[in-house]
Coordinates of C-alpha atoms in Angstrom, one line a residue:
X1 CA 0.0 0.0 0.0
X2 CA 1.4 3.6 -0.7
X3 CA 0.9 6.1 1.4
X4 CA 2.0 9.5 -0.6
X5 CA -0.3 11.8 -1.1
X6 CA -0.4 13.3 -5.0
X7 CA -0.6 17.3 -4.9
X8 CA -0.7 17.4 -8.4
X9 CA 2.2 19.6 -9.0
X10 CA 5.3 18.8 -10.0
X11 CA 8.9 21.0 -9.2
X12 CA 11.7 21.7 -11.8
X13 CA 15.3 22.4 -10.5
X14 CA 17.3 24.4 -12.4
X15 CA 20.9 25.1 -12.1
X16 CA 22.1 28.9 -11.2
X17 CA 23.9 30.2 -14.1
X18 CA 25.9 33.0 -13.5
X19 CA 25.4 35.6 -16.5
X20 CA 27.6 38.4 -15.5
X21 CA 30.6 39.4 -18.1
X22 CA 34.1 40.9 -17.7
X23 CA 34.4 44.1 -18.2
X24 CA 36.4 45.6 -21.4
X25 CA 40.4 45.4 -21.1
X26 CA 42.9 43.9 -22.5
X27 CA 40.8 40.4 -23.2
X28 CA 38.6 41.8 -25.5
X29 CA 41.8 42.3 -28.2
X30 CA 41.9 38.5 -28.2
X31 CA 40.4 35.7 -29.5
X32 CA 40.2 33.0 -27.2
X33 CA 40.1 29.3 -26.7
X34 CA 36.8 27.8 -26.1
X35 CA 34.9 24.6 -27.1
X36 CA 33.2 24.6 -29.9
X37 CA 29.9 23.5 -28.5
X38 CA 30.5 25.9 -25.6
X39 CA 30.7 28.8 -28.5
X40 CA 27.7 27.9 -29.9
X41 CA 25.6 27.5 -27.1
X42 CA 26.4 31.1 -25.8
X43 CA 25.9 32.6 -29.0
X44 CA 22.3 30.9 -29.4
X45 CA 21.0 30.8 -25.6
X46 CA 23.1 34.0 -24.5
X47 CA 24.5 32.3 -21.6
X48 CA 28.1 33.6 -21.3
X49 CA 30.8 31.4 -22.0
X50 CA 34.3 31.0 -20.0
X51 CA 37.5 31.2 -21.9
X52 CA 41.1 28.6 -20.8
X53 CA 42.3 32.2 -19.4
X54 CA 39.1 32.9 -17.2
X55 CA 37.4 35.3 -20.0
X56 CA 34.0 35.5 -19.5
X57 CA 31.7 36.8 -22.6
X58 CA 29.2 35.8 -25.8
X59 CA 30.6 35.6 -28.4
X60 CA 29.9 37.9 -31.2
X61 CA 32.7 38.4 -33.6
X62 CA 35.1 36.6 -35.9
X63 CA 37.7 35.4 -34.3
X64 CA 39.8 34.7 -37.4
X65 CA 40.9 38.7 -37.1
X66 CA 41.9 38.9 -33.9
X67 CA 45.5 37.8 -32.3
X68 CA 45.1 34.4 -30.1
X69 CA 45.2 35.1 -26.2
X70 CA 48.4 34.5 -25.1
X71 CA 47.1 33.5 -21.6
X72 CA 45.0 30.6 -23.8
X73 CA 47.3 29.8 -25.9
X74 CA 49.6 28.5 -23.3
X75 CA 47.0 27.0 -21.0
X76 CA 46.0 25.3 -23.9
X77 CA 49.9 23.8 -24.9
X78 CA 50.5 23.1 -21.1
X79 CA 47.6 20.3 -21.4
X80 CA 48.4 19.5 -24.9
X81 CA 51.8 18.4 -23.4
X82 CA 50.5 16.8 -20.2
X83 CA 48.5 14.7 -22.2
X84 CA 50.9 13.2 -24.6

């Protein structure tokens, strides 16, 4: 026999996203390493995406014509060569 008593309603946790960006500076010169499917979902939900150097922003521009973030760039080697 159960004994739980049906209310009828039904709850939906969702997980707190923080959506606050950097501010401008010196990141914003850069393009930045990212996962591809990180890119896209910021760019589509708006939900800000978080860059190897700690960047946080959506994405709005080519990245092709800007320099690559030096603080990315060698986060990104470090676990290239960890890994091999």
């Amino acid at each position: 026999m159960t004994t739980e008593l049906e209310t009828g309603t039904t709850s939906v946790v969702e997980p707190e996203v923080d959506t606050r960006l950097d501010e401008g500076g010196d990141h914003d010169r850069f393009a930045h390493y990212v996962p591809k499917a990180e890119i896209t979902k910021a760019m589509v939900t708006g939900v800000p995406c978080i860059a190897l150097c700690g960047k946080k922003w959506v994405p709005s521009r080519t990245p092709e014509n800007f320099p690559v973030c030096p603080d990315c760039k060698r986060i990104y080697e470090e676990r290239a060569a960890s890994e091999a």
